[in-house]
Each structure stands twice: as C-alpha cells, then as structure tokens.
XYZ file of C-alpha atoms in Angstrom:
561
model
C 17.296 8.722 59.548
C 19.287 6.917 56.789
C 22.209 5.123 58.371
C 24.956 6.483 56.095
C 23.693 10.027 56.738
C 23.886 9.383 60.454
C 27.469 8.192 60.099
C 28.463 11.260 58.289
C 26.500 14.252 59.663
C 25.608 13.346 63.241
C 28.564 14.468 65.443
C 30.163 12.273 67.993
C 32.412 14.280 70.294
C 34.972 16.151 68.006
C 34.192 14.098 64.954
C 33.656 16.260 61.806
C 32.965 15.342 58.121
C 33.364 17.253 54.838
C 29.611 16.553 54.441
C 28.944 18.904 57.328
C 30.876 21.652 55.727
C 28.879 21.429 52.493
C 25.611 21.329 54.466
C 26.595 24.432 56.472
C 26.890 26.307 53.217
C 23.255 25.662 52.405
C 22.027 26.704 55.791
C 22.545 23.908 58.371
C 23.320 24.937 61.892
C 24.739 22.635 64.636
C 21.320 21.579 65.887
C 20.212 20.669 62.412
C 22.561 17.786 61.871
C 20.438 15.398 63.971
C 17.245 16.217 62.057
C 15.866 14.040 59.154
C 16.712 15.442 55.809
C 13.646 15.595 53.538
C 13.688 15.880 49.715
C 11.302 18.531 48.408
C 10.829 17.505 44.698
C 9.449 20.714 43.217
C 7.770 20.371 39.803
C 7.405 24.166 39.362
C 7.684 25.664 35.899
C 6.012 28.214 33.662
C 5.676 25.910 30.928
C 2.185 25.035 31.748
C -0.591 26.367 34.046
C -0.655 22.990 35.648
C 2.698 23.742 37.321
C 3.006 27.455 37.556
C 1.566 27.631 41.103
C 3.741 24.883 42.556
C 6.630 27.150 43.782
C 4.429 28.808 46.319
C 3.307 25.429 47.547
C 6.944 24.226 47.716
C 7.897 27.246 49.733
C 5.068 26.658 52.220
C 6.039 23.095 52.465
C 9.648 24.092 53.107
C 8.520 26.260 56.085
C 6.240 23.520 57.449
C 9.013 20.880 57.223
C 11.329 23.002 59.245
C 8.539 23.806 61.837
C 8.043 20.081 62.203
C 11.607 19.379 62.949
C 13.136 18.407 59.551
C 15.552 19.875 57.205
C 14.179 20.180 53.636
C 16.439 20.198 50.611
C 14.535 21.427 47.612
C 15.318 20.360 44.040
C 13.558 20.667 40.729
C 12.212 18.208 38.240
C 10.657 18.704 34.816
C 7.318 18.687 33.196
C 5.821 18.522 29.650
C 2.609 20.196 29.016
C 0.483 17.708 27.255
C -2.050 20.314 26.236
C 0.586 22.482 24.577
C 2.543 19.605 22.817
C -0.647 17.693 21.793
C -0.752 16.992 18.138
C 2.992 17.700 17.523
C 6.229 15.702 17.480
C 6.836 17.086 21.006
C 3.980 14.914 22.454
C 6.374 11.992 21.993
C 8.190 13.272 25.008
C 5.122 13.300 27.326
C 5.227 9.678 28.423
C 9.049 9.746 28.376
C 8.926 12.589 30.884
C 7.290 10.230 33.404
C 10.521 8.127 33.366
C 12.677 11.275 33.550
C 10.751 12.482 36.536
C 11.097 9.194 38.317
C 14.809 8.975 37.500
C 15.414 12.476 38.669
C 13.559 12.138 42.002
C 15.333 8.865 42.637
C 18.737 10.188 41.728
C 18.432 13.250 43.912
C 16.951 11.492 47.027
C 19.152 8.399 46.835
C 22.298 10.259 45.760
C 21.912 12.604 48.757
C 20.685 9.850 51.165
C 17.499 11.701 52.112
C 15.324 10.329 54.799
C 11.917 11.107 53.130
C 10.440 12.990 50.138
C 7.607 15.366 49.567
C 6.840 15.507 45.903
C 4.859 18.374 44.367
C 3.438 18.053 40.872
C 0.677 19.232 38.604
C 0.660 18.069 35.006
C -0.253 14.462 34.027
C 3.209 12.639 34.258
C 4.320 14.472 37.448
C 2.189 12.095 39.547
C 3.081 8.552 38.250
C 6.650 9.748 37.749
C 6.903 10.764 41.411
C 5.174 7.568 42.558
C 7.433 5.308 40.497
C 10.418 7.025 42.168
C 8.818 6.569 45.594
C 8.142 2.922 44.874
C 11.811 2.461 43.880
C 13.308 4.141 46.921
C 10.969 2.969 49.588
C 11.564 5.885 51.919
C 8.692 7.750 53.688
C 6.956 9.869 51.171
C 3.885 11.940 50.406
C 2.521 13.418 47.279
C 1.195 16.927 47.080
C -1.007 17.709 44.018
C -0.766 21.277 42.737
C -4.603 21.340 42.301
C -7.165 21.562 39.440
C -7.911 24.576 37.308
C -11.216 26.375 37.751
C -13.392 26.151 34.713
C -13.627 28.732 31.991
C -17.089 30.159 31.004
C -18.685 30.886 27.776
C -22.410 31.213 26.885
C -23.421 29.679 30.193
C -21.181 26.538 29.710
C -18.167 25.434 31.690
C -15.087 25.134 29.469
C -11.902 22.991 29.808
C -8.966 22.692 27.568
C -10.825 19.968 25.626
C -13.426 22.473 24.731
C -10.752 24.220 22.699
C -9.753 21.102 20.837
C -13.342 20.173 20.129
C -14.046 23.706 18.845
C -11.295 23.093 16.167
C -13.268 20.137 14.884
C -16.527 22.117 14.947
C -14.994 25.015 13.040
C -13.628 22.625 10.430
C -17.067 21.053 10.083
C -18.674 24.534 9.601
C -20.599 24.281 12.810
C -19.199 27.396 14.365
C -17.456 30.545 12.869
C -13.939 31.956 13.682
C -15.280 34.353 16.273
C -16.750 31.527 18.356
C -13.621 29.510 17.882
C -11.424 32.250 19.136
C -13.800 33.003 22.164
C -13.601 29.364 23.299
C -9.860 29.283 22.956
C -9.431 32.516 24.987
C -11.700 31.519 27.753
C -10.990 27.773 28.145
C -8.029 28.023 30.657
C -8.611 31.023 33.047
C -5.728 30.487 35.456
C -3.333 28.042 37.360
C -4.039 24.365 37.812
C -4.284 21.123 35.897
C -7.045 20.360 33.315
C -10.298 20.666 35.050
C -12.316 17.598 34.135
C -11.775 14.027 35.358
C -8.898 13.870 32.855
C -5.526 12.162 33.600
C -4.089 14.636 36.238
C -7.210 14.696 38.369
C -7.674 10.957 37.853
C -4.242 10.177 39.224
C -4.443 12.696 42.044
C -7.773 10.890 42.966
C -6.079 7.523 42.777
C -3.137 8.587 45.071
C -5.691 9.846 47.699
C -7.396 6.544 47.407
C -4.095 4.759 47.877
C -3.266 6.712 51.053
C -0.323 8.568 49.674
C -1.989 11.943 49.649
C -4.207 13.645 52.280
C -7.910 13.460 52.257
C -9.657 16.038 49.868
C -6.318 17.180 48.448
C -6.937 15.602 45.072
C -9.797 17.735 44.056
C -8.886 21.159 45.460
C -8.525 24.069 43.134
C -4.929 25.302 42.561
C -5.850 28.918 43.440
C -7.746 28.286 46.702
C -6.299 28.772 50.209
C -7.090 25.349 51.259
C -4.557 23.943 48.857
C -1.843 25.927 50.640
C -3.255 24.638 54.033
C -3.250 21.090 52.822
C 0.316 21.350 51.540
C 1.462 22.582 55.020
C -0.359 19.747 56.718
C 1.096 17.245 54.238
C 4.686 18.270 55.305
C 3.804 17.810 58.973
C 2.299 14.349 58.231
C 5.433 13.337 56.439
C 7.845 14.225 59.238
C 5.668 12.115 61.574
C 5.782 9.226 59.050
C 9.571 9.535 58.951
C 9.756 9.207 62.753
C 7.396 6.163 62.765
C 9.026 4.843 59.563
C 5.835 4.408 57.594
C 7.140 3.267 54.238
C 5.566 3.140 50.699
C 5.896 -0.623 50.786
C 3.486 -0.646 53.657
C 0.939 1.572 51.932
C 1.253 0.589 48.260
C -0.073 -2.988 48.678
C -2.451 -4.956 46.475
C -5.253 -3.572 48.567
C -4.188 0.058 47.850
C -4.122 -0.550 44.114
C -7.590 -2.225 44.244
C -8.841 0.792 46.142
C -7.326 3.107 43.479
C -8.972 1.077 40.684
C -12.352 1.170 42.429
C -12.223 5.052 42.746
C -11.143 5.448 39.180
C -14.072 3.432 37.985
C -16.571 5.347 40.248
C -15.354 8.775 39.017
C -15.049 7.842 35.335
C -11.325 8.396 35.219
C -8.782 8.534 32.458
C -7.673 5.434 30.287
C -4.051 6.606 31.126
C -4.554 5.462 34.745
C -4.401 1.936 33.638
C -0.924 2.438 32.132
C 0.333 4.331 35.131
C -1.010 1.984 37.804
C 0.462 -0.980 35.951
C 3.788 0.885 36.043
C 3.701 1.764 39.679
C 2.609 -1.721 40.768
C 5.350 -3.311 38.615
C 7.915 -1.081 40.295
C 6.560 -1.793 43.715
C 6.563 -5.547 43.056
C 2.674 -5.772 43.483
C 1.067 -8.393 41.289
C -1.437 -6.231 39.236
C -2.255 -7.147 35.652
C -4.330 -5.563 32.890
C -6.978 -8.199 33.470
C -7.531 -6.889 37.045
C -8.938 -3.740 35.441
C -11.751 -5.650 33.803
C -12.542 -7.491 37.105
C -12.979 -4.281 38.819
C -15.051 -2.831 36.097
C -17.528 -5.579 36.533
C -17.946 -4.798 40.265
C -17.886 -0.867 40.474
C -20.537 1.499 38.971
C -19.806 5.007 37.654
C -21.411 7.182 40.210
C -19.897 10.639 39.291
C -21.158 12.761 36.386
C -17.875 14.366 35.246
C -16.432 15.553 32.059
C -15.253 14.554 29.445
C -18.310 12.463 28.906
C -20.451 13.953 31.717
C -21.560 17.421 32.858
C -19.292 18.603 35.624
C -15.687 19.490 36.360
C -13.533 18.587 39.353
C -14.164 21.637 41.443
C -17.864 20.580 41.424
C -16.861 17.167 42.646
C -14.874 18.766 45.464
C -17.838 20.841 46.615
C -20.011 17.690 46.501
C -17.835 15.875 48.943
C -14.673 14.975 46.956
C -12.915 11.620 46.972
C -13.637 10.926 50.567
C -17.404 10.873 49.793
C -16.756 8.559 46.870
C -14.611 6.309 49.000
C -17.034 6.028 51.756
C -19.777 5.002 49.426
C -17.500 2.297 48.052
C -16.526 1.237 51.576
C -20.066 0.677 52.821
C -20.864 -1.186 49.707
C -17.989 -3.644 50.244
C -15.873 -2.294 47.329
C -12.937 -0.728 49.237
C -10.410 -2.196 51.597
C -10.979 -0.222 54.943
C -7.952 -1.894 56.542
C -5.436 -0.478 54.009
C -2.834 1.852 55.642
C -2.462 5.545 54.680
C 0.550 7.888 55.151
C -1.210 9.411 58.230
C -0.638 6.153 60.005
C -4.452 5.499 60.042
C -6.333 3.011 58.122
C -8.719 4.000 55.246
C -11.785 3.204 57.360
C -10.601 5.404 60.222
C -9.897 8.312 57.804
C -13.436 7.966 56.476
C -15.205 7.406 59.840
C -16.885 10.790 59.890
C -17.815 10.834 56.256
C -21.582 10.355 55.592
C -22.599 7.190 53.893
C -24.644 8.909 51.270
C -23.874 12.125 49.294
C -26.058 15.051 49.767
C -29.327 15.175 47.899
C -28.777 18.792 47.013
C -26.337 17.943 44.278
C -26.121 15.453 41.375
C -22.411 15.479 40.738
C -22.112 12.281 42.935
C -25.145 10.105 42.220
C -26.897 8.137 44.959
C -25.740 4.504 45.042
C -28.957 3.161 43.791
C -29.007 5.607 40.848
C -25.599 5.381 39.262
C -24.565 6.945 35.907
C -23.632 3.431 34.694
C -24.023 0.137 36.387
C -20.609 -1.053 35.509
C -17.313 0.646 35.173
C -16.207 2.595 32.066
C -12.671 1.278 31.371
C -12.846 -1.973 29.460
C -10.093 -4.253 28.469
C -10.503 -5.441 24.924
C -8.707 -8.519 23.528
C -8.709 -10.359 20.317
C -6.606 -10.992 17.250
C -5.681 -7.243 17.146
C -4.678 -7.035 20.798
C -3.559 -10.468 22.339
C -2.014 -8.635 25.307
C -4.954 -6.269 25.597
C -6.163 -2.775 24.810
C -8.032 -0.046 26.785
C -11.339 1.490 25.863
C -13.320 4.181 27.766
C -16.941 3.086 27.035
C -18.869 5.502 29.272
C -21.428 7.446 27.280
C -20.813 5.329 24.122
C -24.152 5.045 22.294
C -22.851 2.406 19.923
C -20.791 -0.091 21.773
C -20.341 -2.408 18.856
C -19.226 -1.445 15.237
C -17.901 -3.358 12.316
C -16.628 -1.336 9.403
C -13.872 -0.707 6.911
C -10.467 0.125 8.186
C -8.958 3.452 7.372
C -5.312 2.975 7.971
C -2.830 5.799 8.998
C 0.804 5.502 9.898
C 0.776 8.537 12.243
C -1.468 10.915 14.140
C -0.732 13.728 11.724
C -1.945 11.737 8.673
C -5.195 10.791 10.568
C -5.969 14.339 11.747
C -5.480 15.727 8.237
C -8.046 13.193 6.879
C -10.532 14.079 9.543
C -10.302 17.863 9.080
C -10.460 17.384 5.229
C -13.732 15.464 5.613
C -12.450 12.200 4.305
C -13.639 10.085 7.242
C -17.227 8.685 6.940
C -19.743 7.343 9.302
C -19.092 3.641 9.818
C -15.293 3.826 9.323
C -12.884 2.437 11.776
C -9.778 4.508 11.950
C -6.402 2.652 12.579
C -3.524 4.878 13.797
C -0.336 2.758 14.274
C 3.260 2.937 14.814
C 2.560 5.370 17.670
C 3.176 2.901 20.504
C 5.951 3.093 23.253
C 8.609 1.696 20.834
C 7.131 2.875 17.413
C 6.326 6.493 18.267
C 8.318 6.359 20.276
C 6.616 7.565 23.324
C 2.949 6.603 22.803
C 1.486 9.962 21.937
C -1.967 10.912 23.066
C -4.613 11.328 20.278
C -6.663 14.293 21.669
C -6.479 16.288 18.395
C -7.996 13.470 16.167
C -10.576 12.342 18.701
C -11.637 15.933 19.438
C -11.961 16.563 15.699
C -14.068 13.518 15.334
C -16.396 14.828 18.180
C -16.422 18.345 16.715
C -17.389 16.927 13.308
C -20.416 15.126 14.720
C -18.882 11.631 14.209
C -18.374 10.611 17.872
C -20.896 7.925 17.826
C -20.465 6.950 14.251
C -16.834 5.915 13.814
C -14.420 3.973 15.813
C -10.619 4.658 16.366
C -8.038 2.096 17.300
C -4.362 2.882 18.061
C -1.290 1.481 19.777
C -0.799 5.041 21.084
C -2.675 6.648 23.907
C -5.700 8.945 24.469
C -5.856 12.145 26.491
C -7.817 11.821 29.673
C -10.304 14.288 27.865
C -11.131 11.761 25.169
C -14.458 10.035 24.819
C -16.271 8.087 22.169
C -15.743 4.574 20.775
C -11.972 4.734 20.857
C -9.463 2.015 21.744
C -5.849 2.634 22.814
C -2.864 0.943 24.277
C -3.174 -1.891 21.732
C -0.481 -4.462 22.525
C 1.627 -5.871 21.016
C 2.094 -2.642 19.098
C 2.785 -2.411 15.490
C 6.492 -1.603 15.648
C 7.274 -4.975 17.400
C 5.098 -6.898 15.033
C 1.604 -6.709 16.655
C -1.229 -7.567 14.301
C -2.188 -4.013 14.069
C 0.709 -3.683 11.758
C -1.038 -6.070 9.398
C -4.299 -4.225 8.830
C -4.841 -3.058 5.283
C -7.126 -0.253 3.960
C -10.744 -1.339 3.825
C -10.236 -4.504 5.800
C -13.293 -5.388 7.924
C -12.633 -4.651 11.671
C -14.769 -5.183 14.688
C -14.816 -3.292 17.942
C -17.232 -4.829 20.455
C -17.169 -3.215 23.817
C -19.851 -5.641 25.190
C -17.919 -8.782 24.329
C -14.615 -6.982 24.951
C -13.379 -7.936 21.530
C -11.055 -6.269 19.058
C -10.758 -8.210 15.886
C -9.487 -7.994 12.348
C -11.775 -10.099 10.150
C -9.495 -11.931 7.843
C -8.530 -15.638 7.571
C -5.684 -17.321 9.308
C -4.084 -17.914 5.936
C -4.329 -14.169 5.084
C -2.745 -13.415 8.434
C 0.155 -15.803 7.761
C 0.719 -14.274 4.304
C 0.900 -10.741 5.592
C 2.928 -11.745 8.514
C 5.574 -13.232 6.175
C 5.715 -10.055 4.228
C 5.889 -7.649 7.128
C 9.256 -5.981 7.883
C 9.861 -4.010 11.082
C 10.358 -0.266 10.586
C 13.607 1.505 11.124
C 13.732 3.345 14.385
C 12.501 6.953 13.985
C 15.154 8.049 16.541
C 18.502 6.399 16.939
C 19.937 8.590 19.587
C 18.940 10.996 22.366
C 16.346 10.357 24.802
C 13.699 9.041 22.471
C 16.272 6.548 21.041
C 17.107 5.346 24.575
C 13.526 5.118 25.528
C 12.541 3.010 22.383
C 15.448 0.644 23.207
C 14.386 0.127 26.890
C 10.620 0.543 27.059
C 8.335 -2.433 27.761
C 4.842 -3.206 26.330
C 1.996 -0.902 27.410
C 0.330 -4.009 28.818
C 3.125 -3.881 31.427
C 2.911 -0.161 32.044
C 5.610 0.941 29.544
C 8.353 0.879 32.037
C 11.919 1.371 31.077
C 13.648 -0.704 33.741
C 11.984 -4.044 33.257
C 14.402 -7.010 33.326
C 17.315 -5.003 32.284
C 19.743 -7.801 33.158
C-alpha cells in the first residue's frame, strides 16, 4: 500500500484522520482501511458502441476487487468515437483525447494515492491513453479491453465500419445505388464493441496482451460474450495479487515487452497508429524505442494472419482460431519473441504460453501456417527521404503497386481532398498530398479514413498514392503514407510541395521523395512562411503548443523544462 495512504488511513490505537471520515462516506468500514485501494478507471459512455458495454464490466471488476481483498474506487474518463467524428473538425480531438485520458487517470490515481489501477477501455485512444498513465505512475496495473464488435452481414459478406465508408466512395463512383448504400450503413455495426477488423483498437489490445499488461485471450474477445465478463473478473483478481507482490509496470514494460508487441503487430497486420502509440508509451516509460526499430522488426516478422482491412477475416475469427496466444507461440518457437519477459500474472511469457500448440489448427486459415505466411515480411514500413527526414509510416500489405512516381495533387486539409475525390478530380497515377494535418498543424493529426475509403470505393486504391502529415485509420489500406515528419506546420518539406511536382513513393526502397533540385528546395524554403495557429486557446491550442513530433509519439510532456 502507498506509504502516505498508510500513514493517513491505517489506524494505530486511537489515531484518527479526516481522510477516514471521507472514506467512510463512500462505504469504507473499519476493516477496509488496511486494504489496498484500487483505482477503477471506467471509460464507459454511450458516445460510441466501443464503450457502451464497459459499465457492466466495471461493476463486475468492482465486485471481484472486493472479493479479492481490495477497496475499489471507480472514476470515469472520456472517449472520442473516431468512427463518428471521422471526416469532421471533431476528429482533431481524437489523438488529443489520448493525452486527456492519460492525464485524467494519472490525476485521479496519484491525487488519491491509489495502490493500483484497473483501466477499462474500448475505443482507439482509451488503450494508449491508459498505458501512458500507467507508465507515468508505475503502480501495479492491468488493462481490460471492452472487446471487439461482432461483424455485420450483408449479401454473404462480413461488414465493419470501414464497409460503410467505402460504400460512400462506391456510391459516388456510381458502382452501387442508394438502396445498397443504406443497407450497408444500417448493417455495418450490429452492437457493442470496438471496430471489428485488425484496426487500431484491436491492434492495441493485442499489443497489450503481448506486452503482458492484459490477460491471455482477452484482446480478441467479443464485447457481448460471457467470456469477456469472466476475463474482467479474473483481471481484477490478478491485479490484487500483483499489488501484494508489487509487480510494477516498469518491470513489465521493458524493451523486450515492446519488441514482443511489435512482433505481434507485424504478425497480425496491425494498424499504423500502433507505431505512434508504442513510441509514446515507450517514451513515457523511458525505454529506448525509435521509429527505426519498427523497420528492423518488419524485416524479421512475416504477416501470418489474414485479417481486415486488407485481408478477409475479422477479429472474432482470429479469436476462434486461437487468438493472440497462438500467434505469440508461433513467434516464440521461431525465435521472434522474448519468452523471459514478465507479465502481470507474475509468470513469464514462455510459461503463459506453455500449453499452446506450436502450430495453428489446419481446419482454419485465419492464422496461416508458419511456412505459408500471407507476406514474408511485415507490413508496416518506415519510409524516409527528402519529404520525411524523421520518417513516415506506410502500411504496405496487399499493395499491388509498391512504387509510384506521379504528379502531386496538393490539398491543405482533409476536406479539400475528399471533395476532389468525390467530384472525380483525382486520376490514376496522381499522388495526393494532404498537409497541415499534423500534430501541430491540424492540430491533432486527424485520421484520413474518409478520403482513403473514397479512393478504394472509386476503384483507385492501387492506382494513386496518398501522403499526409496526418494519420490513417486502422481500417485504411492501399499505397498511403502518413505520420510524415517533420510536419508542414513546423517547416517540414511536405510544406514545399507544389501542384504537379513529381513525387515518388517507393515502399521497396523505403523512400519518400520530392523530385526537385536542391536549388529549388532552397528557393521555396526562403519563401515559406509558417501558418498562423488554427486554434489559439482551449485544448487544441494547448495541444499544438506542447505536442512533439509524430516520430517521437506525439507526446505532450516531452522536455517541458
């Protein structure tokens, strides 16, 4: 138990404290003052289906914590629904919400001197936000994922939220009628849970399981299934034992844990956003992880799971096929996982995986056999060049045209870009530039699911490239490059691209290049002026003032003094 809590609430003879009186008002009895106090960070809201089932899990965790001998104190934290805010000004608040979640959990737990924390989240930023807070506080902690949504169904096809975005592009291109568009929209999201493919939420839940901060199998469970409730109750029990043994995040979130997470992300074909979030968490934890480490891991780990957005299956199919433990065991036996890394259970990764078969069942093809991978190398490539000295991130799985050189089509915002696509103004061979959407310039680094889905829907997915200093949804695929750093707003070279310039994207050579002379670069650099901030006050103003480069995870507390 935290020392200052002990001094205030544990009785010695007739000693009393005002703190005890306050705690009695919320239900503490005499025997409770010697128990560990556990924060229960509840991300419940009805803003999004990702989080609408979390309160039931929180209440189950509350009961389980009490039964295990702890005193839970529940508090709320926020969420932003990326799928609802996508394509609007509100999407600028999405990445910002990661910092708000981290700040709120840190504030509540540290301000109340809690002895541990169980964080429950659903939508994309809940997970990295919670883990950043956990890394800051370094008290025993466990993350409980609210679970994935089950797929919608239409004409024999599994649907996800991305299906609805792509249908808009298909409708605009005249490929489907209004009736079909409405049917897809109505059936895409049938109930509670986070977006169903290996998009950002399921990618990060998988990463946390691989890192040992969540229980085995918990990252791929469906939100509406009983096993999710059972796993939540077990998570509470495991956390109380970790408090007693003082198993700390700093013992778990080591370099080996981050490498394990990267290996799993590559193997399952995870979201580009995972790069940003792992860099942020490692930065907070003080672990030396850089954007170049992602490329090193890509060269070693094959993609062995056939999952949406570029594959065929959704996360509930992965769960039935053996889930993340099966993927991890395959990586372990092939020398690509650190089996001696510690988990929140107090066991090593190798011990946790001891009973998992070395090979997946041959009765399924969601998880491929090791000698028959979907792709021989990982799918998340780090591209550099004169357009991205600090790096950029591209998801290259399923890309039929890994290299393209074409004329730049320059847009100063996502809205301008989307309008041009829907109006049929983008042609095969074009390279779209969407800039001033970075962490500072946006601010908030919006995801570009609407434009990329419109490109796919229009049948241009393998015929055009897209480059941005913003981000992409975990549901994005195609020859798209995001996280360009330095970003336009701070003078990155992406700010110097002009309409019709020749630009090269080369995923094979990991190159992102503007094909102009050094003299022309110098001339444009001299003429460039930084833009005025789009927001001067409020949370977006604060964020733009504090946020670091995306190549460092876009954290807001980097070298403040």
